[in-house]
């Protein structure tokens, strides 16, 4: 067993205790070293090819990198450990980057600001199984949520999903590559409305369609101290 | 890097090749040993307490085990590696059981046949993070999909999700315990309609609500050889 959730809960309680009394860093030397260290760690960008990427994923990646050359599209980097807030659980990591290369979510996103579109190239590994041989519906929902989330976050700041409505048309075979195409449809006040579809590489198979409503965090009563040097992909 | 998706793809191609010619077992001695071994491996049931379970999760588990004593409720066992089909990827494992104890999805489901209800007690670990400090929307969607899936599968056989519509009311803190309550509302022909909510342990906080439509696999053109000795939870 790696570090357990019980340990994470202890850390969470320590962090919560900060509001009520002495700093948790004063009570936790490991945490204190992390907080006050001047050492700069360069995080790994996971949205780049690795040996587990299939030929399809590499080809699509190269095509989109070509589209980036004139500035109409940009590749979005992706980190496992977000440093957006300083008061987070030390063990916590982004759900979609929790597995070793090739076993879980392999993906890269590209954004087109003029069209308010985000495209995610996604290869779902063998640890994402639902019905044998196919991706779990939750894994598809996760990548749809992540893609529409990025499509909303770039114009709208950090947002949370208020609604996610997915129609699954056909099951997606494990280890295949799909293209998730997300579009910002409209903004009403502080609400953002998006749509999304999931297709095969040749665009002939429509696997899923979705709509989503997103809200800024502040509507939900959440305020997070942001580190502008890091993104949340 | 563990075994990569490329290796999994090779295995998949080998399995597909079986329909066109010689058995893949003849070409893959590791696979052959697995297929023709007489050794019985008893799979681990993950729907039982482990050291990462919080006090809340253990207390709820004990309460539901009490309810099982008169036969009105039953605990559903849960395995990482489904043996439902023989022609699956050797690396594949159930998405919701892919992490070590405490880091990802810790859960147990209980079923009430008279009421056609499934309750899932769920503790989401630190590897399921979305917005810092909170569960990823995809992780919540995954457990909702898994719970309504079980609620549909017991009366309806192996099913796949056709639609999943989730309203996220409040974000769920990492490492907290929630109760997912799923209900089979109606059956129309071969379609099953279900609803679901996600609440705090004391039931005071409503985190999410969802509806889902499920279809038997055969409608989607999928036919799977089942091993009746194993379940898919």
mmCIF file of N, CA, C and O in Angstrom, chain A residues 1-3 5-6 8-9 51-52 85 89 91-95 99-100 102-103 105 123 126-129 131-132 134 136-139 142 145 160-169 171 174-175 220 222 224, chain B residues 1-3 5-6 9 51-52 54 85 89 91-95 98-100 102-103 105 123 126-129 131-132 134 136-139 142 145 160-169 171 174-175 220 222 224:
data_model
loop_
_atom_site.group_PDB
_atom_site.id
_atom_site.type_symbol
_atom_site.label_atom_id
_atom_site.label_comp_id
_atom_site.label_asym_id
_atom_site.label_seq_id
_atom_site.Cartn_x
_atom_site.Cartn_y
_atom_site.Cartn_z
ATOM 1 N N UNK A 1 0.838 -1.213 0.000
ATOM 2 C CA UNK A 1 0.000 0.000 0.000
ATOM 3 C C UNK A 1 0.866 1.254 0.000
ATOM 4 O O UNK A 1 1.827 1.337 0.733
ATOM 5 N N UNK A 2 0.520 2.187 -0.882
ATOM 6 C CA UNK A 2 1.223 3.467 -0.838
ATOM 7 C C UNK A 2 0.698 4.262 0.351
ATOM 8 O O UNK A 2 0.121 3.721 1.280
ATOM 9 N N UNK A 3 0.830 5.568 0.268
ATOM 10 C CA UNK A 3 0.324 6.399 1.367
ATOM 11 C C UNK A 3 -1.192 6.315 1.380
ATOM 12 O O UNK A 3 -1.831 6.378 0.354
ATOM 13 N N UNK A 5 -5.329 6.996 2.475
ATOM 14 C CA UNK A 5 -6.215 8.140 2.569
ATOM 15 C C UNK A 5 -6.301 8.641 4.004
ATOM 16 O O UNK A 5 -6.560 9.803 4.251
ATOM 17 N N UNK A 6 -6.068 7.717 4.952
ATOM 18 C CA UNK A 6 -6.077 8.121 6.359
ATOM 19 C C UNK A 6 -5.003 9.185 6.585
ATOM 20 O O UNK A 6 -5.226 10.189 7.263
ATOM 21 N N UNK A 8 -3.851 11.149 4.327
ATOM 22 C CA UNK A 8 -4.320 12.364 3.639
ATOM 23 C C UNK A 8 -5.326 13.115 4.497
ATOM 24 O O UNK A 8 -5.324 14.344 4.556
ATOM 25 N N UNK A 9 -6.180 12.350 5.176
ATOM 26 C CA UNK A 9 -7.167 12.981 6.046
ATOM 27 C C UNK A 9 -6.491 13.711 7.195
ATOM 28 O O UNK A 9 -6.908 14.802 7.579
ATOM 29 N N UNK A 51 6.281 6.830 -25.028
ATOM 30 C CA UNK A 51 6.314 5.564 -25.793
ATOM 31 C C UNK A 51 4.993 4.806 -25.843
ATOM 32 O O UNK A 51 4.828 3.919 -26.686
ATOM 33 N N UNK A 52 4.053 5.116 -24.955
ATOM 34 C CA UNK A 52 2.774 4.387 -24.978
ATOM 35 C C UNK A 52 1.816 4.924 -26.039
ATOM 36 O O UNK A 52 0.793 4.302 -26.310
ATOM 37 N N UNK A 85 -3.100 26.086 -5.687
ATOM 38 C CA UNK A 85 -3.298 26.551 -4.315
ATOM 39 C C UNK A 85 -2.179 26.004 -3.447
ATOM 40 O O UNK A 85 -1.660 24.931 -3.695
ATOM 41 N N UNK A 89 -3.938 19.200 -0.231
ATOM 42 C CA UNK A 89 -3.396 17.954 0.276
ATOM 43 C C UNK A 89 -2.088 17.655 -0.434
ATOM 44 O O UNK A 89 -2.009 17.728 -1.648
ATOM 45 N N UNK A 91 -0.668 14.895 -1.026
ATOM 46 C CA UNK A 91 -0.739 13.724 -1.904
ATOM 47 C C UNK A 91 -1.578 13.957 -3.145
ATOM 48 O O UNK A 91 -1.543 13.151 -4.074
ATOM 49 N N UNK A 92 -2.407 14.977 -3.118
ATOM 50 C CA UNK A 92 -3.427 15.126 -4.152
ATOM 51 C C UNK A 92 -2.813 15.308 -5.534
ATOM 52 O O UNK A 92 -1.789 15.964 -5.695
ATOM 53 N N UNK A 93 -3.440 14.712 -6.507
ATOM 54 C CA UNK A 93 -3.009 14.923 -7.888
ATOM 55 C C UNK A 93 -4.198 14.851 -8.820
ATOM 56 O O UNK A 93 -5.225 14.266 -8.493
ATOM 57 N N UNK A 94 -4.008 15.486 -9.978
ATOM 58 C CA UNK A 94 -5.100 15.583 -10.939
ATOM 59 C C UNK A 94 -5.560 14.182 -11.353
ATOM 60 O O UNK A 94 -4.751 13.350 -11.764
ATOM 61 N N UNK A 95 -6.869 13.960 -11.259
ATOM 62 C CA UNK A 95 -7.460 12.645 -11.529
ATOM 63 C C UNK A 95 -7.007 12.079 -12.865
ATOM 64 O O UNK A 95 -6.687 10.890 -12.975
ATOM 65 N N UNK A 99 -2.281 7.809 -13.492
ATOM 66 C CA UNK A 99 -1.708 6.512 -13.865
ATOM 67 C C UNK A 99 -0.364 6.672 -14.563
ATOM 68 O O UNK A 99 -0.077 7.712 -15.140
ATOM 69 N N UNK A 100 0.405 5.592 -14.547
ATOM 70 C CA UNK A 100 1.666 5.613 -15.281
ATOM 71 C C UNK A 100 1.385 5.603 -16.783
ATOM 72 O O UNK A 100 0.296 5.218 -17.222
ATOM 73 N N UNK A 102 0.499 5.243 -20.371
ATOM 74 C CA UNK A 102 -0.124 4.214 -21.190
ATOM 75 C C UNK A 102 -1.230 3.427 -20.519
ATOM 76 O O UNK A 102 -2.013 2.766 -21.201
ATOM 77 N N UNK A 103 -1.288 3.450 -19.179
ATOM 78 C CA UNK A 103 -2.275 2.611 -18.493
ATOM 79 C C UNK A 103 -3.634 3.287 -18.348
ATOM 80 O O UNK A 103 -4.649 2.618 -18.266
ATOM 81 N N UNK A 105 -5.255 7.595 -18.678
ATOM 82 C CA UNK A 105 -5.641 8.670 -19.595
ATOM 83 C C UNK A 105 -4.390 9.221 -20.302
ATOM 84 O O UNK A 105 -3.559 9.870 -19.673
ATOM 85 N N UNK A 123 -6.383 8.770 -25.784
ATOM 86 C CA UNK A 123 -6.202 7.313 -25.890
ATOM 87 C C UNK A 123 -6.445 6.734 -24.491
ATOM 88 O O UNK A 123 -5.707 7.022 -23.554
ATOM 89 N N UNK A 126 -5.690 0.452 -20.659
ATOM 90 C CA UNK A 126 -6.369 -0.752 -20.155
ATOM 91 C C UNK A 126 -6.879 -0.654 -18.718
ATOM 92 O O UNK A 126 -7.664 -1.502 -18.303
ATOM 93 N N UNK A 127 -6.426 0.351 -17.964
ATOM 94 C CA UNK A 127 -6.934 0.488 -16.586
ATOM 95 C C UNK A 127 -8.253 1.269 -16.532
ATOM 96 O O UNK A 127 -8.748 1.557 -15.446
ATOM 97 N N UNK A 128 -8.796 1.609 -17.693
ATOM 98 C CA UNK A 128 -10.041 2.390 -17.724
ATOM 99 C C UNK A 128 -11.222 1.531 -18.179
ATOM 100 O O UNK A 128 -12.193 2.033 -18.717
ATOM 101 N N UNK A 129 -11.148 0.241 -17.911
ATOM 102 C CA UNK A 129 -12.154 -0.676 -18.447
ATOM 103 C C UNK A 129 -13.490 -0.599 -17.704
ATOM 104 O O UNK A 129 -13.528 -0.466 -16.477
ATOM 105 N N UNK A 131 -17.339 -2.329 -19.220
ATOM 106 C CA UNK A 131 -17.692 -3.626 -19.803
ATOM 107 C C UNK A 131 -16.430 -4.174 -20.477
ATOM 108 O O UNK A 131 -15.707 -3.418 -21.131
ATOM 109 N N UNK A 132 -16.117 -5.461 -20.291
ATOM 110 C CA UNK A 132 -14.842 -5.984 -20.787
ATOM 111 C C UNK A 132 -14.536 -5.626 -22.244
ATOM 112 O O UNK A 132 -15.353 -5.829 -23.128
ATOM 113 N N UNK A 134 -13.988 -2.556 -23.322
ATOM 114 C CA UNK A 134 -14.412 -1.185 -23.652
ATOM 115 C C UNK A 134 -14.161 -0.227 -22.490
ATOM 116 O O UNK A 134 -14.094 -0.640 -21.329
ATOM 117 N N UNK A 136 -14.817 2.436 -19.626
ATOM 118 C CA UNK A 136 -15.865 2.698 -18.635
ATOM 119 C C UNK A 136 -16.560 4.017 -18.999
ATOM 120 O O UNK A 136 -15.896 4.977 -19.402
ATOM 121 N N UNK A 137 -17.889 4.044 -18.856
ATOM 122 C CA UNK A 137 -18.628 5.286 -19.118
ATOM 123 C C UNK A 137 -18.090 6.442 -18.298
ATOM 124 O O UNK A 137 -18.062 7.586 -18.755
ATOM 125 N N UNK A 138 -17.636 6.149 -17.090
ATOM 126 C CA UNK A 138 -17.089 7.192 -16.222
ATOM 127 C C UNK A 138 -15.783 7.766 -16.755
ATOM 128 O O UNK A 138 -15.493 8.954 -16.575
ATOM 129 N N UNK A 139 -14.996 6.939 -17.422
ATOM 130 C CA UNK A 139 -13.732 7.424 -17.997
ATOM 131 C C UNK A 139 -14.020 8.368 -19.171
ATOM 132 O O UNK A 139 -13.336 9.393 -19.338
ATOM 133 N N UNK A 142 -15.285 11.549 -17.747
ATOM 134 C CA UNK A 142 -14.162 12.299 -17.166
ATOM 135 C C UNK A 142 -13.454 13.132 -18.230
ATOM 136 O O UNK A 142 -13.170 14.315 -18.023
ATOM 137 N N UNK A 145 -15.707 15.920 -19.418
ATOM 138 C CA UNK A 145 -15.754 16.982 -18.401
ATOM 139 C C UNK A 145 -14.453 17.804 -18.408
ATOM 140 O O UNK A 145 -14.482 19.036 -18.308
ATOM 141 N N UNK A 160 -16.522 25.386 -12.291
ATOM 142 C CA UNK A 160 -16.921 24.029 -11.915
ATOM 143 C C UNK A 160 -18.147 23.629 -12.729
ATOM 144 O O UNK A 160 -18.923 24.477 -13.155
ATOM 145 N N UNK A 161 -18.302 22.316 -12.912
ATOM 146 C CA UNK A 161 -19.423 21.810 -13.694
ATOM 147 C C UNK A 161 -20.705 21.903 -12.879
ATOM 148 O O UNK A 161 -20.759 21.412 -11.753
ATOM 149 N N UNK A 162 -21.733 22.525 -13.442
ATOM 150 C CA UNK A 162 -23.049 22.547 -12.806
ATOM 151 C C UNK A 162 -23.921 21.441 -13.394
ATOM 152 O O UNK A 162 -24.725 20.834 -12.694
ATOM 153 N N UNK A 163 -23.755 21.193 -14.683
ATOM 154 C CA UNK A 163 -24.515 20.119 -15.330
ATOM 155 C C UNK A 163 -23.684 19.473 -16.427
ATOM 156 O O UNK A 163 -22.930 20.144 -17.121
ATOM 157 N N UNK A 164 -23.848 18.162 -16.544
ATOM 158 C CA UNK A 164 -23.172 17.400 -17.602
ATOM 159 C C UNK A 164 -24.161 16.353 -18.094
ATOM 160 O O UNK A 164 -24.621 15.511 -17.316
ATOM 161 N N UNK A 165 -24.528 16.442 -19.365
ATOM 162 C CA UNK A 165 -25.535 15.547 -19.942
ATOM 163 C C UNK A 165 -24.912 14.834 -21.148
ATOM 164 O O UNK A 165 -24.638 15.455 -22.173
ATOM 165 N N UNK A 166 -24.680 13.533 -20.985
ATOM 166 C CA UNK A 166 -23.956 12.777 -22.022
ATOM 167 C C UNK A 166 -24.854 11.707 -22.623
ATOM 168 O O UNK A 166 -25.487 10.935 -21.905
ATOM 169 N N UNK A 167 -24.887 11.675 -23.952
ATOM 170 C CA UNK A 167 -25.529 10.558 -24.656
ATOM 171 C C UNK A 167 -24.429 9.678 -25.246
ATOM 172 O O UNK A 167 -23.619 10.149 -26.054
ATOM 173 N N UNK A 168 -24.406 8.434 -24.798
ATOM 174 C CA UNK A 168 -23.405 7.479 -25.276
ATOM 175 C C UNK A 168 -24.009 6.725 -26.456
ATOM 176 O O UNK A 168 -24.994 5.991 -26.301
ATOM 177 N N UNK A 169 -23.460 6.933 -27.638
ATOM 178 C CA UNK A 169 -24.023 6.323 -28.857
ATOM 179 C C UNK A 169 -23.454 4.933 -29.105
ATOM 180 O O UNK A 169 -24.164 4.030 -29.524
ATOM 181 N N UNK A 171 -20.077 2.119 -27.737
ATOM 182 C CA UNK A 171 -18.969 1.917 -26.783
ATOM 183 C C UNK A 171 -17.610 2.135 -27.463
ATOM 184 O O UNK A 171 -17.466 1.889 -28.658
ATOM 185 N N UNK A 174 -11.189 -0.276 -25.683
ATOM 186 C CA UNK A 174 -9.992 0.060 -24.905
ATOM 187 C C UNK A 174 -8.806 0.268 -25.834
ATOM 188 O O UNK A 174 -8.657 -0.447 -26.834
ATOM 189 N N UNK A 175 -7.969 1.230 -25.503
ATOM 190 C CA UNK A 175 -6.717 1.511 -26.207
ATOM 191 C C UNK A 175 -6.900 2.125 -27.593
ATOM 192 O O UNK A 175 -5.913 2.298 -28.313
ATOM 193 N N UNK A 220 -20.235 29.204 -6.212
ATOM 194 C CA UNK A 220 -20.384 28.069 -5.304
ATOM 195 C C UNK A 220 -19.800 28.370 -3.919
ATOM 196 O O UNK A 220 -19.702 27.490 -3.071
ATOM 197 N N UNK A 222 -16.706 29.254 -3.291
ATOM 198 C CA UNK A 222 -15.323 28.807 -3.159
ATOM 199 C C UNK A 222 -14.378 29.890 -3.643
ATOM 200 O O UNK A 222 -14.556 30.451 -4.723
ATOM 201 N N UNK A 224 -10.252 30.465 -4.146
ATOM 202 C CA UNK A 224 -8.970 29.759 -4.135
ATOM 203 C C UNK A 224 -7.858 30.728 -4.471
ATOM 204 O O UNK A 224 -7.978 31.521 -5.399
ATOM 205 N N UNK B 1 8.113 2.960 -16.149
ATOM 206 C CA UNK B 1 6.840 2.713 -16.830
ATOM 207 C C UNK B 1 6.439 1.252 -16.643
ATOM 208 O O UNK B 1 7.249 0.360 -16.787
ATOM 209 N N UNK B 2 5.178 1.012 -16.289
ATOM 210 C CA UNK B 2 4.683 -0.373 -16.245
ATOM 211 C C UNK B 2 4.489 -0.843 -17.685
ATOM 212 O O UNK B 2 5.034 -0.281 -18.620
ATOM 213 N N UNK B 3 3.666 -1.846 -17.844
ATOM 214 C CA UNK B 3 3.393 -2.319 -19.210
ATOM 215 C C UNK B 3 2.622 -1.246 -19.957
ATOM 216 O O UNK B 3 1.691 -0.665 -19.458
ATOM 217 N N UNK B 5 0.513 0.810 -23.119
ATOM 218 C CA UNK B 5 -0.683 0.569 -23.918
ATOM 219 C C UNK B 5 -0.318 -0.067 -25.252
ATOM 220 O O UNK B 5 -1.113 -0.787 -25.835
ATOM 221 N N UNK B 6 0.912 0.213 -25.707
ATOM 222 C CA UNK B 6 1.372 -0.395 -26.954
ATOM 223 C C UNK B 6 1.373 -1.912 -26.819
ATOM 224 O O UNK B 6 0.923 -2.643 -27.707
ATOM 225 N N UNK B 9 -2.096 -3.087 -26.954
ATOM 226 C CA UNK B 9 -2.598 -3.097 -28.324
ATOM 227 C C UNK B 9 -2.113 -4.336 -29.075
ATOM 228 O O UNK B 9 -2.852 -4.935 -29.844
ATOM 229 N N UNK B 51 -7.386 -0.605 5.674
ATOM 230 C CA UNK B 51 -6.910 0.429 6.608
ATOM 231 C C UNK B 51 -7.128 1.868 6.138
ATOM 232 O O UNK B 51 -7.050 2.802 6.955
ATOM 233 N N UNK B 52 -7.375 2.079 4.863
ATOM 234 C CA UNK B 52 -7.567 3.458 4.382
ATOM 235 C C UNK B 52 -8.981 3.975 4.648
ATOM 236 O O UNK B 52 -9.243 5.168 4.491
ATOM 237 N N UNK B 54 -12.077 5.515 6.302
ATOM 238 C CA UNK B 54 -12.264 6.444 7.421
ATOM 239 C C UNK B 54 -13.307 5.879 8.390
ATOM 240 O O UNK B 54 -14.012 4.916 8.076
ATOM 241 N N UNK B 85 -15.230 -12.270 -19.542
ATOM 242 C CA UNK B 85 -14.930 -12.771 -20.885
ATOM 243 C C UNK B 85 -13.511 -13.295 -20.912
ATOM 244 O O UNK B 85 -12.654 -12.826 -20.196
ATOM 245 N N UNK B 89 -8.259 -8.032 -22.896
ATOM 246 C CA UNK B 89 -6.869 -7.637 -22.736
ATOM 247 C C UNK B 89 -6.357 -8.160 -21.402
ATOM 248 O O UNK B 89 -7.019 -8.017 -20.392
ATOM 249 N N UNK B 91 -4.080 -7.043 -19.543
ATOM 250 C CA UNK B 91 -3.784 -5.981 -18.578
ATOM 251 C C UNK B 91 -5.023 -5.294 -18.047
ATOM 252 O O UNK B 91 -4.947 -4.551 -17.073
ATOM 253 N N UNK B 92 -6.134 -5.459 -18.738
ATOM 254 C CA UNK B 92 -7.308 -4.639 -18.436
ATOM 255 C C UNK B 92 -7.812 -4.873 -17.021
ATOM 256 O O UNK B 92 -7.792 -5.990 -16.519
ATOM 257 N N UNK B 93 -8.233 -3.810 -16.399
ATOM 258 C CA UNK B 93 -8.870 -3.944 -15.090
ATOM 259 C C UNK B 93 -9.942 -2.885 -14.925
ATOM 260 O O UNK B 93 -9.925 -1.856 -15.603
ATOM 261 N N UNK B 94 -10.869 -3.188 -14.009
ATOM 262 C CA UNK B 94 -12.009 -2.306 -13.802
ATOM 263 C C UNK B 94 -11.526 -0.915 -13.380
ATOM 264 O O UNK B 94 -10.751 -0.775 -12.434
ATOM 265 N N UNK B 95 -12.015 0.108 -14.087
ATOM 266 C CA UNK B 95 -11.579 1.494 -13.881
ATOM 267 C C UNK B 95 -11.642 1.901 -12.406
ATOM 268 O O UNK B 95 -10.728 2.549 -11.891
ATOM 269 N N UNK B 98 -8.613 0.597 -9.974
ATOM 270 C CA UNK B 98 -7.272 0.682 -10.528
ATOM 271 C C UNK B 98 -6.208 1.230 -9.590
ATOM 272 O O UNK B 98 -5.019 1.123 -9.889
ATOM 273 N N UNK B 99 -6.607 1.842 -8.484
ATOM 274 C CA UNK B 99 -5.623 2.460 -7.589
ATOM 275 C C UNK B 99 -5.378 1.596 -6.360
ATOM 276 O O UNK B 99 -6.218 0.791 -5.970
ATOM 277 N N UNK B 100 -4.232 1.835 -5.717
ATOM 278 C CA UNK B 100 -3.959 1.137 -4.469
ATOM 279 C C UNK B 100 -4.876 1.669 -3.375
ATOM 280 O O UNK B 100 -5.427 2.775 -3.488
ATOM 281 N N UNK B 102 -6.960 3.341 -0.788
ATOM 282 C CA UNK B 102 -7.015 4.676 -0.199
ATOM 283 C C UNK B 102 -6.728 5.812 -1.149
ATOM 284 O O UNK B 102 -7.053 6.959 -0.848
ATOM 285 N N UNK B 103 -6.090 5.528 -2.299
ATOM 286 C CA UNK B 103 -5.686 6.625 -3.187
ATOM 287 C C UNK B 103 -6.787 7.031 -4.163
ATOM 288 O O UNK B 103 -6.836 8.178 -4.598
ATOM 289 N N UNK B 105 -10.707 5.194 -5.698
ATOM 290 C CA UNK B 105 -12.111 4.897 -5.388
ATOM 291 C C UNK B 105 -12.189 3.837 -4.285
ATOM 292 O O UNK B 105 -11.859 2.678 -4.526
ATOM 293 N N UNK B 123 -15.765 6.747 -0.689
ATOM 294 C CA UNK B 123 -14.731 7.663 -0.178
ATOM 295 C C UNK B 123 -13.749 7.921 -1.321
ATOM 296 O O UNK B 123 -13.082 7.006 -1.783
ATOM 297 N N UNK B 126 -7.148 10.944 -2.664
ATOM 298 C CA UNK B 126 -6.435 12.134 -3.148
ATOM 299 C C UNK B 126 -6.023 12.099 -4.617
ATOM 300 O O UNK B 126 -5.656 13.131 -5.172
ATOM 301 N N UNK B 127 -6.076 10.923 -5.246
ATOM 302 C CA UNK B 127 -5.720 10.841 -6.667
ATOM 303 C C UNK B 127 -6.912 11.171 -7.574
ATOM 304 O O UNK B 127 -6.799 11.064 -8.798
ATOM 305 N N UNK B 128 -8.033 11.557 -6.976
ATOM 306 C CA UNK B 128 -9.238 11.853 -7.768
ATOM 307 C C UNK B 128 -9.514 13.354 -7.811
ATOM 308 O O UNK B 128 -10.645 13.782 -7.988
ATOM 309 N N UNK B 129 -8.475 14.158 -7.688
ATOM 310 C CA UNK B 129 -8.660 15.602 -7.572
ATOM 311 C C UNK B 129 -9.029 16.286 -8.897
ATOM 312 O O UNK B 129 -8.519 15.947 -9.961
ATOM 313 N N UNK B 131 -10.702 20.427 -9.230
ATOM 314 C CA UNK B 131 -10.313 21.703 -8.642
ATOM 315 C C UNK B 131 -9.628 21.389 -7.306
ATOM 316 O O UNK B 131 -10.099 20.525 -6.568
ATOM 317 N N UNK B 132 -8.499 22.036 -7.019
ATOM 318 C CA UNK B 132 -7.720 21.652 -5.832
ATOM 319 C C UNK B 132 -8.552 21.530 -4.548
ATOM 320 O O UNK B 132 -9.310 22.424 -4.196
ATOM 321 N N UNK B 134 -10.887 19.267 -4.061
ATOM 322 C CA UNK B 134 -12.208 18.673 -4.320
ATOM 323 C C UNK B 134 -12.115 17.564 -5.370
ATOM 324 O O UNK B 134 -11.204 17.554 -6.199
ATOM 325 N N UNK B 136 -12.772 15.479 -8.688
ATOM 326 C CA UNK B 136 -12.995 15.777 -10.104
ATOM 327 C C UNK B 136 -14.441 15.401 -10.463
ATOM 328 O O UNK B 136 -14.949 14.365 -10.003
ATOM 329 N N UNK B 137 -15.084 16.232 -11.270
ATOM 330 C CA UNK B 137 -16.451 15.925 -11.714
ATOM 331 C C UNK B 137 -16.522 14.558 -12.387
ATOM 332 O O UNK B 137 -17.517 13.836 -12.251
ATOM 333 N N UNK B 138 -15.461 14.180 -13.083
ATOM 334 C CA UNK B 138 -15.426 12.881 -13.755
ATOM 335 C C UNK B 138 -15.394 11.720 -12.777
ATOM 336 O O UNK B 138 -15.942 10.652 -13.058
ATOM 337 N N UNK B 139 -14.761 11.928 -11.630
ATOM 338 C CA UNK B 139 -14.714 10.870 -10.611
ATOM 339 C C UNK B 139 -16.103 10.670 -10.008
ATOM 340 O O UNK B 139 -16.528 9.534 -9.744
ATOM 341 N N UNK B 142 -18.188 8.956 -12.561
ATOM 342 C CA UNK B 142 -17.802 7.543 -12.626
ATOM 343 C C UNK B 142 -18.531 6.719 -11.574
ATOM 344 O O UNK B 142 -19.083 5.651 -11.861
ATOM 345 N N UNK B 145 -22.214 6.538 -12.386
ATOM 346 C CA UNK B 145 -22.428 5.591 -13.487
ATOM 347 C C UNK B 145 -22.302 4.146 -13.000
ATOM 348 O O UNK B 145 -23.101 3.280 -13.386
ATOM 349 N N UNK B 160 -25.327 -1.205 -20.838
ATOM 350 C CA UNK B 160 -24.437 -0.059 -21.052
ATOM 351 C C UNK B 160 -25.238 1.227 -20.923
ATOM 352 O O UNK B 160 -26.444 1.253 -21.175
ATOM 353 N N UNK B 161 -24.530 2.305 -20.559
ATOM 354 C CA UNK B 161 -25.183 3.591 -20.373
ATOM 355 C C UNK B 161 -25.493 4.208 -21.728
ATOM 356 O O UNK B 161 -24.612 4.344 -22.565
ATOM 357 N N UNK B 162 -26.768 4.579 -21.937
ATOM 358 C CA UNK B 162 -27.141 5.313 -23.153
ATOM 359 C C UNK B 162 -27.159 6.811 -22.865
ATOM 360 O O UNK B 162 -26.824 7.621 -23.726
ATOM 361 N N UNK B 163 -27.585 7.176 -21.657
ATOM 362 C CA UNK B 163 -27.602 8.586 -21.269
ATOM 363 C C UNK B 163 -27.285 8.730 -19.783
ATOM 364 O O UNK B 163 -27.700 7.898 -18.974
ATOM 365 N N UNK B 164 -26.538 9.794 -19.479
ATOM 366 C CA UNK B 164 -26.214 10.114 -18.085
ATOM 367 C C UNK B 164 -26.289 11.633 -17.950
ATOM 368 O O UNK B 164 -25.565 12.355 -18.634
ATOM 369 N N UNK B 165 -27.210 12.097 -17.095
ATOM 370 C CA UNK B 165 -27.436 13.543 -16.939
ATOM 371 C C UNK B 165 -27.243 13.901 -15.466
ATOM 372 O O UNK B 165 -28.049 13.514 -14.619
ATOM 373 N N UNK B 166 -26.169 14.621 -15.175
ATOM 374 C CA UNK B 166 -25.810 14.901 -13.776
ATOM 375 C C UNK B 166 -25.888 16.396 -13.504
ATOM 376 O O UNK B 166 -25.319 17.207 -14.247
ATOM 377 N N UNK B 167 -26.560 16.750 -12.411
ATOM 378 C CA UNK B 167 -26.509 18.125 -11.911
ATOM 379 C C UNK B 167 -25.636 18.135 -10.660
ATOM 380 O O UNK B 167 -25.946 17.440 -9.680
ATOM 381 N N UNK B 168 -24.557 18.894 -10.737
ATOM 382 C CA UNK B 168 -23.633 19.000 -9.606
ATOM 383 C C UNK B 168 -24.056 20.207 -8.770
ATOM 384 O O UNK B 168 -23.989 21.344 -9.243
ATOM 385 N N UNK B 169 -24.517 19.955 -7.557
ATOM 386 C CA UNK B 169 -25.033 21.036 -6.708
ATOM 387 C C UNK B 169 -23.923 21.689 -5.888
ATOM 388 O O UNK B 169 -23.907 22.914 -5.706
ATOM 389 N N UNK B 171 -19.541 21.089 -4.636
ATOM 390 C CA UNK B 171 -18.332 20.265 -4.800
ATOM 391 C C UNK B 171 -18.108 19.350 -3.588
ATOM 392 O O UNK B 171 -18.480 19.711 -2.465
ATOM 393 N N UNK B 174 -12.170 16.319 -1.187
ATOM 394 C CA UNK B 174 -11.356 15.106 -1.296
ATOM 395 C C UNK B 174 -11.356 14.358 0.035
ATOM 396 O O UNK B 174 -11.320 14.978 1.102
ATOM 397 N N UNK B 175 -11.386 13.039 -0.035
ATOM 398 C CA UNK B 175 -11.278 12.155 1.140
ATOM 399 C C UNK B 175 -12.500 12.161 2.046
ATOM 400 O O UNK B 175 -12.468 11.549 3.112
ATOM 401 N N UNK B 220 -26.747 -2.801 -28.629
ATOM 402 C CA UNK B 220 -25.593 -2.101 -29.201
ATOM 403 C C UNK B 220 -24.774 -3.020 -30.107
ATOM 404 O O UNK B 220 -23.691 -2.662 -30.560
ATOM 405 N N UNK B 222 -23.397 -5.839 -29.238
ATOM 406 C CA UNK B 222 -22.292 -6.483 -28.523
ATOM 407 C C UNK B 222 -22.776 -7.774 -27.891
ATOM 408 O O UNK B 222 -23.804 -7.806 -27.227
ATOM 409 N N UNK B 224 -21.237 -10.853 -25.517
ATOM 410 C CA UNK B 224 -20.078 -11.220 -24.713
ATOM 411 C C UNK B 224 -20.309 -12.581 -24.078
ATOM 412 O O UNK B 224 -21.395 -12.856 -23.566
#
